[in-house]
């Protein structure tokens, strides 16, 4: 998977990971992939809701140790 941009939101709680992802996506082209690394457990459900509401595809979610990785495709 070719990640076009990655943002680190470790240590930030809701809604900051979503807000940072939203800002990053505005600077990206349609079809590009954004990887977000978070330590907020609520981010799993937050990114699912964000994807439904914005139309950006949630390609993948992983839990690695105490980190949550989200990959979004820009609509």
PDB file of C-alpha atoms in Angstrom:
ATOM      1  CA  UNK A   1       0.000   0.000   0.000  1.00  0.00           C
ATOM      2  CA  UNK A   2       1.454   3.350  -1.080  1.00  0.00           C
ATOM      3  CA  UNK A   3       0.908   5.897   1.704  1.00  0.00           C
ATOM      4  CA  UNK A   4       0.990   9.459   0.363  1.00  0.00           C
ATOM      5  CA  UNK A   5       0.992  11.274   3.712  1.00  0.00           C
ATOM      6  CA  UNK A   6       1.338  10.257   7.360  1.00  0.00           C
ATOM      7  CA  UNK A   7       0.403  12.222  10.468  1.00  0.00           C
ATOM      8  CA  UNK A   8       1.302  11.450  14.068  1.00  0.00           C
ATOM      9  CA  UNK A   9      -1.463  12.200  16.571  1.00  0.00           C
ATOM     10  CA  UNK A  10       0.005  10.173  19.455  1.00  0.00           C
ATOM     11  CA  UNK A  11      -0.916  11.679  22.819  1.00  0.00           C
ATOM     12  CA  UNK A  12      -3.830  13.665  21.397  1.00  0.00           C
ATOM     13  CA  UNK A  13      -7.411  12.932  22.418  1.00  0.00           C
ATOM     14  CA  UNK A  14     -10.681  13.344  20.554  1.00  0.00           C
ATOM     15  CA  UNK A  15     -11.408  15.426  18.567  1.00  0.00           C
ATOM     16  CA  UNK A  16      -7.806  16.419  17.722  1.00  0.00           C
ATOM     17  CA  UNK A  17      -6.844  13.306  15.673  1.00  0.00           C
ATOM     18  CA  UNK A  18      -9.945  13.800  13.496  1.00  0.00           C
ATOM     19  CA  UNK A  19      -9.328  17.532  13.098  1.00  0.00           C
ATOM     20  CA  UNK A  20      -5.700  16.958  12.090  1.00  0.00           C
ATOM     21  CA  UNK A  21      -6.763  14.250   9.616  1.00  0.00           C
ATOM     22  CA  UNK A  22      -9.425  16.537   8.145  1.00  0.00           C
ATOM     23  CA  UNK A  23      -6.849  19.307   7.656  1.00  0.00           C
ATOM     24  CA  UNK A  24      -4.334  16.899   6.083  1.00  0.00           C
ATOM     25  CA  UNK A  25      -6.962  15.523   3.680  1.00  0.00           C
ATOM     26  CA  UNK A  26      -7.784  19.014   2.356  1.00  0.00           C
ATOM     27  CA  UNK A  27      -4.197  19.297   1.073  1.00  0.00           C
ATOM     28  CA  UNK A  28      -4.342  15.929  -0.693  1.00  0.00           C
ATOM     29  CA  UNK A  29      -5.610  14.859  -4.113  1.00  0.00           C
ATOM     30  CA  UNK A  30      -8.510  12.496  -4.708  1.00  0.00           C
ATOM     31  CA  UNK A  31      -7.462   8.851  -4.306  1.00  0.00           C
ATOM     32  CA  UNK A  32      -4.376   9.560  -2.195  1.00  0.00           C
ATOM     33  CA  UNK A  33      -3.877   7.670   1.078  1.00  0.00           C
ATOM     34  CA  UNK A  34      -3.465   9.245   4.514  1.00  0.00           C
ATOM     35  CA  UNK A  35      -2.099   7.251   7.449  1.00  0.00           C
ATOM     36  CA  UNK A  36      -2.973   8.469  10.942  1.00  0.00           C
ATOM     37  CA  UNK A  37      -1.200   7.051  14.012  1.00  0.00           C
ATOM     38  CA  UNK A  38      -3.071   7.623  17.284  1.00  0.00           C
ATOM     39  CA  UNK A  39      -3.002   6.506  20.921  1.00  0.00           C
ATOM     40  CA  UNK A  40      -6.644   7.487  21.564  1.00  0.00           C
ATOM     41  CA  UNK A  41      -8.724   4.308  21.963  1.00  0.00           C
ATOM     42  CA  UNK A  42     -11.839   6.179  20.890  1.00  0.00           C
ATOM     43  CA  UNK A  43     -10.236   6.955  17.539  1.00  0.00           C
ATOM     44  CA  UNK A  44     -11.324   3.565  16.134  1.00  0.00           C
ATOM     45  CA  UNK A  45     -14.992   4.485  16.283  1.00  0.00           C
ATOM     46  CA  UNK A  46     -14.292   8.187  15.594  1.00  0.00           C
ATOM     47  CA  UNK A  47     -12.597   7.442  12.258  1.00  0.00           C
ATOM     48  CA  UNK A  48     -15.396   5.049  11.258  1.00  0.00           C
ATOM     49  CA  UNK A  49     -17.947   7.825  11.844  1.00  0.00           C
ATOM     50  CA  UNK A  50     -15.704  10.418  10.134  1.00  0.00           C
ATOM     51  CA  UNK A  51     -15.451   8.185   7.062  1.00  0.00           C
ATOM     52  CA  UNK A  52     -19.237   7.726   6.842  1.00  0.00           C
ATOM     53  CA  UNK A  53     -19.906  11.440   7.288  1.00  0.00           C
ATOM     54  CA  UNK A  54     -17.286  12.773   4.858  1.00  0.00           C
ATOM     55  CA  UNK A  55     -17.227  10.126   2.124  1.00  0.00           C
ATOM     56  CA  UNK A  56     -13.502   9.510   2.578  1.00  0.00           C
ATOM     57  CA  UNK A  57     -12.925   5.739   2.467  1.00  0.00           C
ATOM     58  CA  UNK A  58     -11.577   4.062   5.601  1.00  0.00           C
ATOM     59  CA  UNK A  59      -9.238   1.587   3.911  1.00  0.00           C
ATOM     60  CA  UNK A  60      -7.723  -0.020   6.997  1.00  0.00           C
ATOM     61  CA  UNK A  61      -7.636   0.112  10.798  1.00  0.00           C
ATOM     62  CA  UNK A  62      -5.054  -1.698  12.918  1.00  0.00           C
ATOM     63  CA  UNK A  63      -4.187  -1.884  16.579  1.00  0.00           C
ATOM     64  CA  UNK A  64      -0.458  -2.302  17.171  1.00  0.00           C
ATOM     65  CA  UNK A  65       0.376  -2.401  20.868  1.00  0.00           C
ATOM     66  CA  UNK A  66      -1.109   0.767  22.328  1.00  0.00           C
ATOM     67  CA  UNK A  67      -1.292   2.530  18.964  1.00  0.00           C
ATOM     68  CA  UNK A  68      -4.175   2.721  16.520  1.00  0.00           C
ATOM     69  CA  UNK A  69      -3.426   3.073  12.818  1.00  0.00           C
ATOM     70  CA  UNK A  70      -6.031   4.405  10.394  1.00  0.00           C
ATOM     71  CA  UNK A  71      -5.633   4.620   6.627  1.00  0.00           C
ATOM     72  CA  UNK A  72      -8.037   6.879   4.727  1.00  0.00           C
ATOM     73  CA  UNK A  73      -8.431   7.340   0.973  1.00  0.00           C
ATOM     74  CA  UNK A  74      -9.218  10.924  -0.039  1.00  0.00           C
ATOM     75  CA  UNK A  75     -12.550  11.110  -1.846  1.00  0.00           C
TER      76      UNK A  75
END
